mmCIF file of C-alpha atoms in Angstrom:
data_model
loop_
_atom_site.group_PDB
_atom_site.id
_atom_site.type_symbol
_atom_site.label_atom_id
_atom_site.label_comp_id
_atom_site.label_asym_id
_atom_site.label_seq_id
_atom_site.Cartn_x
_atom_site.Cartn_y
_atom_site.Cartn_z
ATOM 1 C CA UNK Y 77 9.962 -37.400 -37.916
ATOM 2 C CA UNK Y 78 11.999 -37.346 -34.715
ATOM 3 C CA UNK Y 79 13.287 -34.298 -33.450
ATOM 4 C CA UNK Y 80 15.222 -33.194 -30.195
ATOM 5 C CA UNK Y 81 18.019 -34.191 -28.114
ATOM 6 C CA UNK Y 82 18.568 -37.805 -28.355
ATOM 7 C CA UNK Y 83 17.871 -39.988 -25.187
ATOM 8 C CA UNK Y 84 21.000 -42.289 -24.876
ATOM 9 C CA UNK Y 85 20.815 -45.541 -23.042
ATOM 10 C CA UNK Y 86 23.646 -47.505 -21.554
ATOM 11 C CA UNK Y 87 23.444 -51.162 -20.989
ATOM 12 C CA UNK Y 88 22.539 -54.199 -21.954
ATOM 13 C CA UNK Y 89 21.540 -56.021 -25.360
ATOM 14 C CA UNK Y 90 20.499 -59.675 -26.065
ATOM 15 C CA UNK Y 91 19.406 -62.100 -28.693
ATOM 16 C CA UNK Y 92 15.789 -63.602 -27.042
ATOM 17 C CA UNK Y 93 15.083 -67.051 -27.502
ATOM 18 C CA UNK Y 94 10.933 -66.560 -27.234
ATOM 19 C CA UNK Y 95 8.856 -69.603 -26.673
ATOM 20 C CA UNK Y 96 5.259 -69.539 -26.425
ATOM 21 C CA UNK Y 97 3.402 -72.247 -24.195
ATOM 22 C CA UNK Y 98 0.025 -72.553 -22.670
ATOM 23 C CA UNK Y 99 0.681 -72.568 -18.721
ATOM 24 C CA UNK Y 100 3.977 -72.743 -16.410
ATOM 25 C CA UNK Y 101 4.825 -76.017 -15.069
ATOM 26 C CA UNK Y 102 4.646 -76.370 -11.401
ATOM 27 C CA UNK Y 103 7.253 -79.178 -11.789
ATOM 28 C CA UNK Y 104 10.115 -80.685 -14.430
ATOM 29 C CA UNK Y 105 8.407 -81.633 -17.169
ATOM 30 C CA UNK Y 106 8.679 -81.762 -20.814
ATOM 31 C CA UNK Y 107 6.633 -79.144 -22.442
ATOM 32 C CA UNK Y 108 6.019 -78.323 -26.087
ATOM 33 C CA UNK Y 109 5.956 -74.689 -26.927
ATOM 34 C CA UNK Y 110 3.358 -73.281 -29.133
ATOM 35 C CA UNK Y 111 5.737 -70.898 -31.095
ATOM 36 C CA UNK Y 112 9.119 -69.594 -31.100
ATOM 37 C CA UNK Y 113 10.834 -66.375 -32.165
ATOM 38 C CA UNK Y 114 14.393 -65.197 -31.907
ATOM 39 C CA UNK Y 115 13.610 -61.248 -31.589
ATOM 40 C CA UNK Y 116 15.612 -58.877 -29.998
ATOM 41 C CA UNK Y 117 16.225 -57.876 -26.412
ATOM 42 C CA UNK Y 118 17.853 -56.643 -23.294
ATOM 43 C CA UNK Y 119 17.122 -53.211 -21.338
ATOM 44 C CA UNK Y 120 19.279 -51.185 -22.539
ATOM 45 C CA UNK Y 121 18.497 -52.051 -26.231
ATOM 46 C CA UNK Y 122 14.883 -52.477 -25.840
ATOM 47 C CA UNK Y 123 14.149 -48.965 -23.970
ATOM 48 C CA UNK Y 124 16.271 -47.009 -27.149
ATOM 49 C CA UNK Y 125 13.498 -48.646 -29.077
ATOM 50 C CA UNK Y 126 11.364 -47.908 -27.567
ATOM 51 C CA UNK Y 127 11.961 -43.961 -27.834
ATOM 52 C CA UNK Y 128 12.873 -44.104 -31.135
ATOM 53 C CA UNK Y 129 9.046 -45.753 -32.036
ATOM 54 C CA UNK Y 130 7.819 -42.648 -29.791
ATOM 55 C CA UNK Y 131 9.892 -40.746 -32.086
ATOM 56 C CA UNK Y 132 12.538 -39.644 -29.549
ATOM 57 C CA UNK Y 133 16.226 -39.856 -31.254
ATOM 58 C CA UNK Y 134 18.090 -42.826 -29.190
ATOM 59 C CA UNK Y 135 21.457 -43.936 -29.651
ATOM 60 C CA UNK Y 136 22.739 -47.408 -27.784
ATOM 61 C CA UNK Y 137 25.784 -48.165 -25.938
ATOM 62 C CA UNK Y 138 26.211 -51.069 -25.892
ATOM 63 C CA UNK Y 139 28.399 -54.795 -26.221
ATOM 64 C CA UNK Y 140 27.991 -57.214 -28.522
ATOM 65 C CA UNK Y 141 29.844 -60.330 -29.726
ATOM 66 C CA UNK Y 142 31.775 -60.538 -33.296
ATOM 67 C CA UNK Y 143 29.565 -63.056 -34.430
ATOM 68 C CA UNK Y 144 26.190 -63.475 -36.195
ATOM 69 C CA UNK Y 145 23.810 -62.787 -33.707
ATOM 70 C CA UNK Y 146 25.221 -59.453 -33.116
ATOM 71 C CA UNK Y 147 25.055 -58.546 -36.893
ATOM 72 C CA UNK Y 148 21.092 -59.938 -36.389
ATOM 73 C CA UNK Y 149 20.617 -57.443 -33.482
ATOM 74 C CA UNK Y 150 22.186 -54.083 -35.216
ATOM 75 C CA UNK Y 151 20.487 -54.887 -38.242
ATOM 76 C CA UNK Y 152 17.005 -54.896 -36.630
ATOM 77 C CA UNK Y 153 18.148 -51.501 -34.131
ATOM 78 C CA UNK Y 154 18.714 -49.809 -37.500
ATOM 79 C CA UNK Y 155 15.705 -50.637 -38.648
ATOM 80 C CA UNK Y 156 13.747 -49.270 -35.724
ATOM 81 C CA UNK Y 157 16.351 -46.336 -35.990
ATOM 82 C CA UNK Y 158 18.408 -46.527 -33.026
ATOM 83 C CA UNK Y 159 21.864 -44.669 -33.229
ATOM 84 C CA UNK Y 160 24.300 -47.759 -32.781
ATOM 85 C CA UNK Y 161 27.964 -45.993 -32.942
ATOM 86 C CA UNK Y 162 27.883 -46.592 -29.078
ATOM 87 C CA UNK Y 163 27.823 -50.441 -29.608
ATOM 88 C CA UNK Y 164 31.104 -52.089 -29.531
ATOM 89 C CA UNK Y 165 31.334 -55.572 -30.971
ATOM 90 C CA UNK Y 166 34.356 -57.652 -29.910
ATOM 91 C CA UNK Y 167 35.790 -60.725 -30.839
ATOM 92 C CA UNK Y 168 35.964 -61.663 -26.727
ATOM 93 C CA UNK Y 169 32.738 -62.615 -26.150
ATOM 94 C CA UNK Y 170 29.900 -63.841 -27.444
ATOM 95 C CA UNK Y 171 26.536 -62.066 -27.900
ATOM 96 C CA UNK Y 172 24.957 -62.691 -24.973
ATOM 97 C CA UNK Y 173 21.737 -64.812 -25.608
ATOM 98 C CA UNK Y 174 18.433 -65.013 -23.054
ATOM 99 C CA UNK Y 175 15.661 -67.516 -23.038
ATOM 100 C CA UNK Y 176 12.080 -66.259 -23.090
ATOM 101 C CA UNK Y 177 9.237 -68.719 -21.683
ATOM 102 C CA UNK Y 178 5.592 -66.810 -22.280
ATOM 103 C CA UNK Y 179 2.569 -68.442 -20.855
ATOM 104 C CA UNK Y 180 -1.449 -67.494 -22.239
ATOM 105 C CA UNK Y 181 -1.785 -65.250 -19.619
ATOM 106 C CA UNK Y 182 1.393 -63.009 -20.872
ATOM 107 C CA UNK Y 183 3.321 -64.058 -17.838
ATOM 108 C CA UNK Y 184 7.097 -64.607 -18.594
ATOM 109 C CA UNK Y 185 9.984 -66.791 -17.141
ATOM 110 C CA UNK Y 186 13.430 -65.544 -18.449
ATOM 111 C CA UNK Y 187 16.772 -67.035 -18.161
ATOM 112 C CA UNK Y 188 20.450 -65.408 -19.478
ATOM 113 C CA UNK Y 189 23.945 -65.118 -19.267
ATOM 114 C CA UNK Y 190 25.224 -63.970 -16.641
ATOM 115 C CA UNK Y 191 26.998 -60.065 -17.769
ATOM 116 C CA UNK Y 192 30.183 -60.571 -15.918
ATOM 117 C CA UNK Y 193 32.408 -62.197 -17.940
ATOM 118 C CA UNK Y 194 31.890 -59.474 -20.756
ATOM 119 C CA UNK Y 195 35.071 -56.771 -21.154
ATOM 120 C CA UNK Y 196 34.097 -54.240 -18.580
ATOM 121 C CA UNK Y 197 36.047 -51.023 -20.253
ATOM 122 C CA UNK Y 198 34.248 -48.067 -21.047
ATOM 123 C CA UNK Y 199 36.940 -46.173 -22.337
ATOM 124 C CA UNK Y 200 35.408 -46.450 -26.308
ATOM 125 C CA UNK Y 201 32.561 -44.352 -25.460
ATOM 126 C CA UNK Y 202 31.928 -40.699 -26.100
ATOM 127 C CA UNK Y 203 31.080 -39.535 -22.978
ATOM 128 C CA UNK Y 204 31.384 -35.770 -24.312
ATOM 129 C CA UNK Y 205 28.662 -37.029 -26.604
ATOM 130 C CA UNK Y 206 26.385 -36.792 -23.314
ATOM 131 C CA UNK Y 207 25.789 -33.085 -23.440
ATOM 132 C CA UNK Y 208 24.369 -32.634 -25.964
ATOM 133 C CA UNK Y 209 21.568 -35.368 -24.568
ATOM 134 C CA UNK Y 210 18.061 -34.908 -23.634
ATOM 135 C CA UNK Y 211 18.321 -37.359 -21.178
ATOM 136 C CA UNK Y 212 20.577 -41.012 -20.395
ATOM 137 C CA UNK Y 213 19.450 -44.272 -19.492
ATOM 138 C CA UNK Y 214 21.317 -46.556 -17.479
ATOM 139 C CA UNK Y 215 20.854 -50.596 -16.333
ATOM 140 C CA UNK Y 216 22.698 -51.966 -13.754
ATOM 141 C CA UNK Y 217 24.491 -54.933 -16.540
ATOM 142 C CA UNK Y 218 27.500 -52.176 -17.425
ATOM 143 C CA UNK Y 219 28.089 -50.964 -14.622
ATOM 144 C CA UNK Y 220 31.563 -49.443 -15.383
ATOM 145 C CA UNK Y 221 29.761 -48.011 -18.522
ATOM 146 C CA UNK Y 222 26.567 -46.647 -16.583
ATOM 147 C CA UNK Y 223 28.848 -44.695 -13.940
ATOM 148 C CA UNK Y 224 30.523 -43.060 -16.206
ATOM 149 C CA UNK Y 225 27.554 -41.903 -18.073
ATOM 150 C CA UNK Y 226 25.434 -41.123 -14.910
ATOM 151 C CA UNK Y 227 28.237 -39.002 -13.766
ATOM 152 C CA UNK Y 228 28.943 -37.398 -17.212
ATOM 153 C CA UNK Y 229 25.029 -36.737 -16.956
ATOM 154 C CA UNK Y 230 25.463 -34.798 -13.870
ATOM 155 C CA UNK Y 231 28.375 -32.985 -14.912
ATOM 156 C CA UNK Y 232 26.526 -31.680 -17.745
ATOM 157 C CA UNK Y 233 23.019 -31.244 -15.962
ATOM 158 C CA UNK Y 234 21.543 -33.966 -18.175
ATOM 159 C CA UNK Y 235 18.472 -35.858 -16.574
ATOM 160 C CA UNK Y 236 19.411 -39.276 -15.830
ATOM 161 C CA UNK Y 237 17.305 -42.674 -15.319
ATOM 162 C CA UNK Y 238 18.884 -45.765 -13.541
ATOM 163 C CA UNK Y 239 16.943 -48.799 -13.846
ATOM 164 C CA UNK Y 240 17.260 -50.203 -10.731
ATOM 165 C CA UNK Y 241 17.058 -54.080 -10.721
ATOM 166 C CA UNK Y 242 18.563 -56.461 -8.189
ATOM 167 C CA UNK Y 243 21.787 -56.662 -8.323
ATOM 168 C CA UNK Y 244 25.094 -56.096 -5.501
ATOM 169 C CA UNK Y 245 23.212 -53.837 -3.228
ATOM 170 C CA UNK Y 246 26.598 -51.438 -2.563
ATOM 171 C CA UNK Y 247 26.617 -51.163 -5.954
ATOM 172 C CA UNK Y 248 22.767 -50.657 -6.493
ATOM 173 C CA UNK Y 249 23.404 -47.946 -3.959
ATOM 174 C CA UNK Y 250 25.899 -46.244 -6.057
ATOM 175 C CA UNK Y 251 24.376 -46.134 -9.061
ATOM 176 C CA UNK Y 252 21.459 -44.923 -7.776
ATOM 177 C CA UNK Y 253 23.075 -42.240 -5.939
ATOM 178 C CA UNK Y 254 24.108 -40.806 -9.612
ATOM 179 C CA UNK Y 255 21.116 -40.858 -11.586
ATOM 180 C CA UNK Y 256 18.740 -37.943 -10.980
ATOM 181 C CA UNK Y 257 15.928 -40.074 -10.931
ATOM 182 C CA UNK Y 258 16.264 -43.820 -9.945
ATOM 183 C CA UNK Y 259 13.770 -46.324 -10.940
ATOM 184 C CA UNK Y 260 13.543 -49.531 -8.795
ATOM 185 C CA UNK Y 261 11.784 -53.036 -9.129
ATOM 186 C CA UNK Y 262 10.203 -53.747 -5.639
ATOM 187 C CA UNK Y 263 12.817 -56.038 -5.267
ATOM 188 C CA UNK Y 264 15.620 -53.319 -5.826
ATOM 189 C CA UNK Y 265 13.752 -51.417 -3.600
ATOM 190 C CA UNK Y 266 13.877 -53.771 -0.877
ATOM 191 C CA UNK Y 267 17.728 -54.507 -1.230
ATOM 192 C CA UNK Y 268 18.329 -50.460 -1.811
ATOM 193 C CA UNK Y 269 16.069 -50.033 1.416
ATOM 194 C CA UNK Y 270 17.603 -53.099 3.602
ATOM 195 C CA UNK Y 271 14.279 -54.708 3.241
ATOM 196 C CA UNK Y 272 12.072 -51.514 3.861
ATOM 197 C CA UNK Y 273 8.578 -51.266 1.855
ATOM 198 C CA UNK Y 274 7.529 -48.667 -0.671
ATOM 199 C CA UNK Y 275 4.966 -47.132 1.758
ATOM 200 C CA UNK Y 276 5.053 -43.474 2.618
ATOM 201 C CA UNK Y 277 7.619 -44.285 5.424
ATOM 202 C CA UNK Y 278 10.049 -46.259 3.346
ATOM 203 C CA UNK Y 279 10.584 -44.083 0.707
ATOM 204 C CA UNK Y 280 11.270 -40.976 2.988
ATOM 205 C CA UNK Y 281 13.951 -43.015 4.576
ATOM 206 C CA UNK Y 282 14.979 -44.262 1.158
ATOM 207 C CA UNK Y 283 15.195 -40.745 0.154
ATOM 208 C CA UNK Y 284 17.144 -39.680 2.679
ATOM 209 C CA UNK Y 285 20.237 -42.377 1.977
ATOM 210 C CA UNK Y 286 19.515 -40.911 -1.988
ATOM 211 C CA UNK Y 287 19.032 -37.682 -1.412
ATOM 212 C CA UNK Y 288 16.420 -36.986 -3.783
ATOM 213 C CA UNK Y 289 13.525 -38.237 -5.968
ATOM 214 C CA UNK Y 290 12.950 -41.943 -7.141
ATOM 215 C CA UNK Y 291 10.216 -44.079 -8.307
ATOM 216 C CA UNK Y 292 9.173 -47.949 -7.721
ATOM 217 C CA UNK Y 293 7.451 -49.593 -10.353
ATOM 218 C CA UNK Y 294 4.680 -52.121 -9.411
ATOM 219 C CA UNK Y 295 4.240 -53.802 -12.276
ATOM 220 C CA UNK Y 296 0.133 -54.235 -13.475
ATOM 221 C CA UNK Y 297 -0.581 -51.666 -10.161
ATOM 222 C CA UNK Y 298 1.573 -49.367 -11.746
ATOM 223 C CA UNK Y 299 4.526 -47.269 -10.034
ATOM 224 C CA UNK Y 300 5.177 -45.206 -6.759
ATOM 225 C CA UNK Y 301 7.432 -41.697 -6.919
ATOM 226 C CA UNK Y 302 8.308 -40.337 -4.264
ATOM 227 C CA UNK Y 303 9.247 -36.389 -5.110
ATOM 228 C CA UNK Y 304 9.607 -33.169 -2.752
ATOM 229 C CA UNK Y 305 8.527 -35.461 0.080
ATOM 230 C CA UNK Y 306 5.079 -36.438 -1.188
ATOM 231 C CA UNK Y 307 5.047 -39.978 -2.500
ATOM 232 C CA UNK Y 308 2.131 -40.629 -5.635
ATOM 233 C CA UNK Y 309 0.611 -42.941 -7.211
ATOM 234 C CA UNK Y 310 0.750 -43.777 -11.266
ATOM 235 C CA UNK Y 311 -1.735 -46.528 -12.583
ATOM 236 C CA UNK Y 312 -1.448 -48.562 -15.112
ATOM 237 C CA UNK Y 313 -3.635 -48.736 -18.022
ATOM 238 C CA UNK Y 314 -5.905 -51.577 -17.689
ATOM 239 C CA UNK Y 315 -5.248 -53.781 -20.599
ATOM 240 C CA UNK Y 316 -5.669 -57.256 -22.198
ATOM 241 C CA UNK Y 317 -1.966 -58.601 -21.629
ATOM 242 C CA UNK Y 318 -0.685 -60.656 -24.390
ATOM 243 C CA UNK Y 319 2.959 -60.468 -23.330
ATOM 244 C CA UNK Y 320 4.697 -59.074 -20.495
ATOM 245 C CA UNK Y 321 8.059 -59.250 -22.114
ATOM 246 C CA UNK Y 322 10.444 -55.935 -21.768
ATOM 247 C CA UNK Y 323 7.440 -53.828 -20.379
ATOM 248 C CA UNK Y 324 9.386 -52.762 -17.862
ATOM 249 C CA UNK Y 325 12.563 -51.883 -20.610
ATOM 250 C CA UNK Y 326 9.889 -49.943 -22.329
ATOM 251 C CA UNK Y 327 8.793 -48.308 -19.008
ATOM 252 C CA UNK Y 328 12.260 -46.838 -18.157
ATOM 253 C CA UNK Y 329 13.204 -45.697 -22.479
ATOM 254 C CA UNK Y 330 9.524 -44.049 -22.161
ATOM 255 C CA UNK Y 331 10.209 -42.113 -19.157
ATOM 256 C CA UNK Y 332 13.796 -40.963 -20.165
ATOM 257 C CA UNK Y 333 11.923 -39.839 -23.324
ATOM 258 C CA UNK Y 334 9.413 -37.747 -21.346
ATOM 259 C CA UNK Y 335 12.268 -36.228 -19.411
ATOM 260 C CA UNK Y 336 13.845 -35.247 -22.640
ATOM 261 C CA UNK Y 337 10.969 -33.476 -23.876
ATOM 262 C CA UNK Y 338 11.046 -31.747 -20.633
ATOM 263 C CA UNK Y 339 7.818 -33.593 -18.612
ATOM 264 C CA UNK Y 340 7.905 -33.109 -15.122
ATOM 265 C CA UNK Y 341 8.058 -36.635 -13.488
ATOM 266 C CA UNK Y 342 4.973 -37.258 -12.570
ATOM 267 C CA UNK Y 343 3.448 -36.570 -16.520
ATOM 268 C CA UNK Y 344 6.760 -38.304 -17.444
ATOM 269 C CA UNK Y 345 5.605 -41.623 -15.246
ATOM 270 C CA UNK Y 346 1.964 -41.221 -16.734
ATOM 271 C CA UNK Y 347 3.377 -41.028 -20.156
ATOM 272 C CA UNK Y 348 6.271 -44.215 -19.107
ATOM 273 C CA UNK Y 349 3.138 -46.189 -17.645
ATOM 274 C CA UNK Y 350 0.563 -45.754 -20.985
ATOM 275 C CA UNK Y 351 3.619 -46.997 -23.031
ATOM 276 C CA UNK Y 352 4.258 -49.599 -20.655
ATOM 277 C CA UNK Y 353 0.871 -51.093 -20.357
ATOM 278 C CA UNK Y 354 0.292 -50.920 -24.205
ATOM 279 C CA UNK Y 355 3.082 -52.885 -24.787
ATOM 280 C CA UNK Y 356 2.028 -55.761 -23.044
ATOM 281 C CA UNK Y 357 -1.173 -55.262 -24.678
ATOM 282 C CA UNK Y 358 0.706 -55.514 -27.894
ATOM 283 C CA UNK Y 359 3.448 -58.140 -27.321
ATOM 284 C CA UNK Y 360 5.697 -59.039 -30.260
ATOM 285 C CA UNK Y 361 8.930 -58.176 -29.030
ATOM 286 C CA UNK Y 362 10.492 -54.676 -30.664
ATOM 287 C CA UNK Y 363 7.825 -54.772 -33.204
ATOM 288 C CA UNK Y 364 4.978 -54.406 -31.051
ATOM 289 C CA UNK Y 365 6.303 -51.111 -29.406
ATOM 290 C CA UNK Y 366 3.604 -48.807 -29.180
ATOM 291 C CA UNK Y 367 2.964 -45.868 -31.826
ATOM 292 C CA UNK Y 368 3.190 -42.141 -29.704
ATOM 293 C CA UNK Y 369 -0.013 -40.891 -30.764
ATOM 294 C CA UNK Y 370 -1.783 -44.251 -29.087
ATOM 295 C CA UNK Y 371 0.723 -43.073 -25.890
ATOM 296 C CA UNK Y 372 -0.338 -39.779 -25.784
ATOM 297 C CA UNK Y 373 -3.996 -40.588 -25.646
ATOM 298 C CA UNK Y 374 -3.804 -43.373 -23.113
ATOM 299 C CA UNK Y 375 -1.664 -41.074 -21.086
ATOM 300 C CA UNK Y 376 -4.236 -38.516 -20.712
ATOM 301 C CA UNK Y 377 -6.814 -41.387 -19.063
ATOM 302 C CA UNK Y 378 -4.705 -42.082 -15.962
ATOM 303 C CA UNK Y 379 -4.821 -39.733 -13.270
ATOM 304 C CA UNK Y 380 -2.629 -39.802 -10.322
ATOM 305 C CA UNK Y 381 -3.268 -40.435 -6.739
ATOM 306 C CA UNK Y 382 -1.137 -39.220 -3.220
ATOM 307 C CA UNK Y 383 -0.478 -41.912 -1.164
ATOM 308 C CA UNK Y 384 -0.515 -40.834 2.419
#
């Protein structure tokens, strides 16, 4: 049974177009794919359930067309028992679809729509809803949506994720600036950072244009945090990948759900990084999230490490 103060996440939700093949091409070629799947997707979406399987209470904000892809992706967020009141579907746009290329090795090549053309307005969600959160979640797709919760976060002294992809790098900047704890890809890093690296030297000057803590995930090395000036290392769980697929989305809803349960960051990222690593272990789009118990367990294996 899930209990607490729901984790709500802001952002972006697709229909995936999955195909399965044996190897990337290295040039244009016809290629026959071994399976396909139309499952669920998008950061936003993916991270709520991916609390809500670790039995955290998530609720979605979210756009979606008016058409029948959207009805395909609430019906399978209820079923996985995401809140979806947050999730405006509008006869504007369409639902925006991605396609999913997965090699043997679990390696993915994805390619969507770009978010832009979407209606922008925020003004349909309940941002008073936000203090009574245990923490918010925010991707960089919605953006007018994820400043208004990130600052409605602060307002109300609600813990706040950003997960910081690439995107405009003033913008990057000012999301990131809201959230209490940004999350970047190396690549966000490096546009955050005007090209610095996550080293020990970096991240203090990266720190210093944030003004607080952050964390850079590293994908199968795991993720960098850089808090009260000492910058550590959390590994990932060594793991059989089947499917690297929204490992990263499940990264980000598993950290904002150790935040709401009241983890310090470090435990949070340890907790983030077991979910994260099972995942890929797992595959199977929102299916395959991992169960909290298996979490909990793999959590306690990984130790940290300070960087110097």
């Amino acid at each position: 049974m899930k209990t607490g103060r729901p984790v709500i996440c802001v952002g972006a939700t697709t229909v995936d177009q999955v195909l399965e093949i044996d190897e990337m091409p290295r040039q244009a070629v016809k290629v026959t794919a071994r399976h396909h799947f139309k499952r669920g997707g998008g950061p936003a979406a993916t991270a709520a359930v991916a609390c809500a399987r670790l039995l955290q209470p998530a609720e979605l904000w979210s756009r979606l067309g008016n058409d029948a892809e959207a009805a395909f992706l609430c019906e399978r967020l209820r079923r996985h028992g995401v809140g979806i009141e947050g999730v405006k579907c509008s006869g504007e746009m369409n639902t925006i679809t991605a396609v999913v290329i997965v090699d043997r090795q679990g390696e993915r090549f994805i390619v969507g729509h770009d978010h832009t053309d979407l209606p922008a307005s925020a003004a349909h969600l309940p941002l008073q809803d936000i203090a009574r959160a245990g923490a918010v979640l925010a991707d960089i797709n919605w953006h007018e949506a994820s400043l208004a919760a990130l600052d409605a976060a602060a307002a109300a002294g609600v813990p706040s994720v950003l997960d910081a992809e690439v995107t405009d790098p003033v913008l990057l900047l000012e999301l990131a600036r809201r959230a209490s704890l940004p999350v970047f890809s190396e690549e966000g890093f490096a546009l955050a950072s005007d090209g610095g690296q996550p080293d020990a030297k970096g991240c203090d000057a990266l720190s210093r244009r944030l003004g607080g803590t952050f964390g850079v995930t590293l994908g199968a090395r795991g993720s960098l945090w850089w808090v009260d000036d000492v910058l550590t290392l959390v590994p990932a769980l060594p793991v059989n990948v089947l499917d690297t697929t929204g490992a990263g989305d499940v990264f980000h809803g598993a950290l904002a759900a150790g935040l709401a349960e009241g983890r310090p960051v470090i435990d949070a990222a340890r907790f983030a990084s077991a979910a994260a690593s099972l995942k890929c272990e797992l595959g199977n789009g929102w299916d395959g999230m991992p169960e909290r118990q298996a979490v909990v367990e793999a959590a306690a294996r990984l130790d940290p490490l300070a960087v110097s």
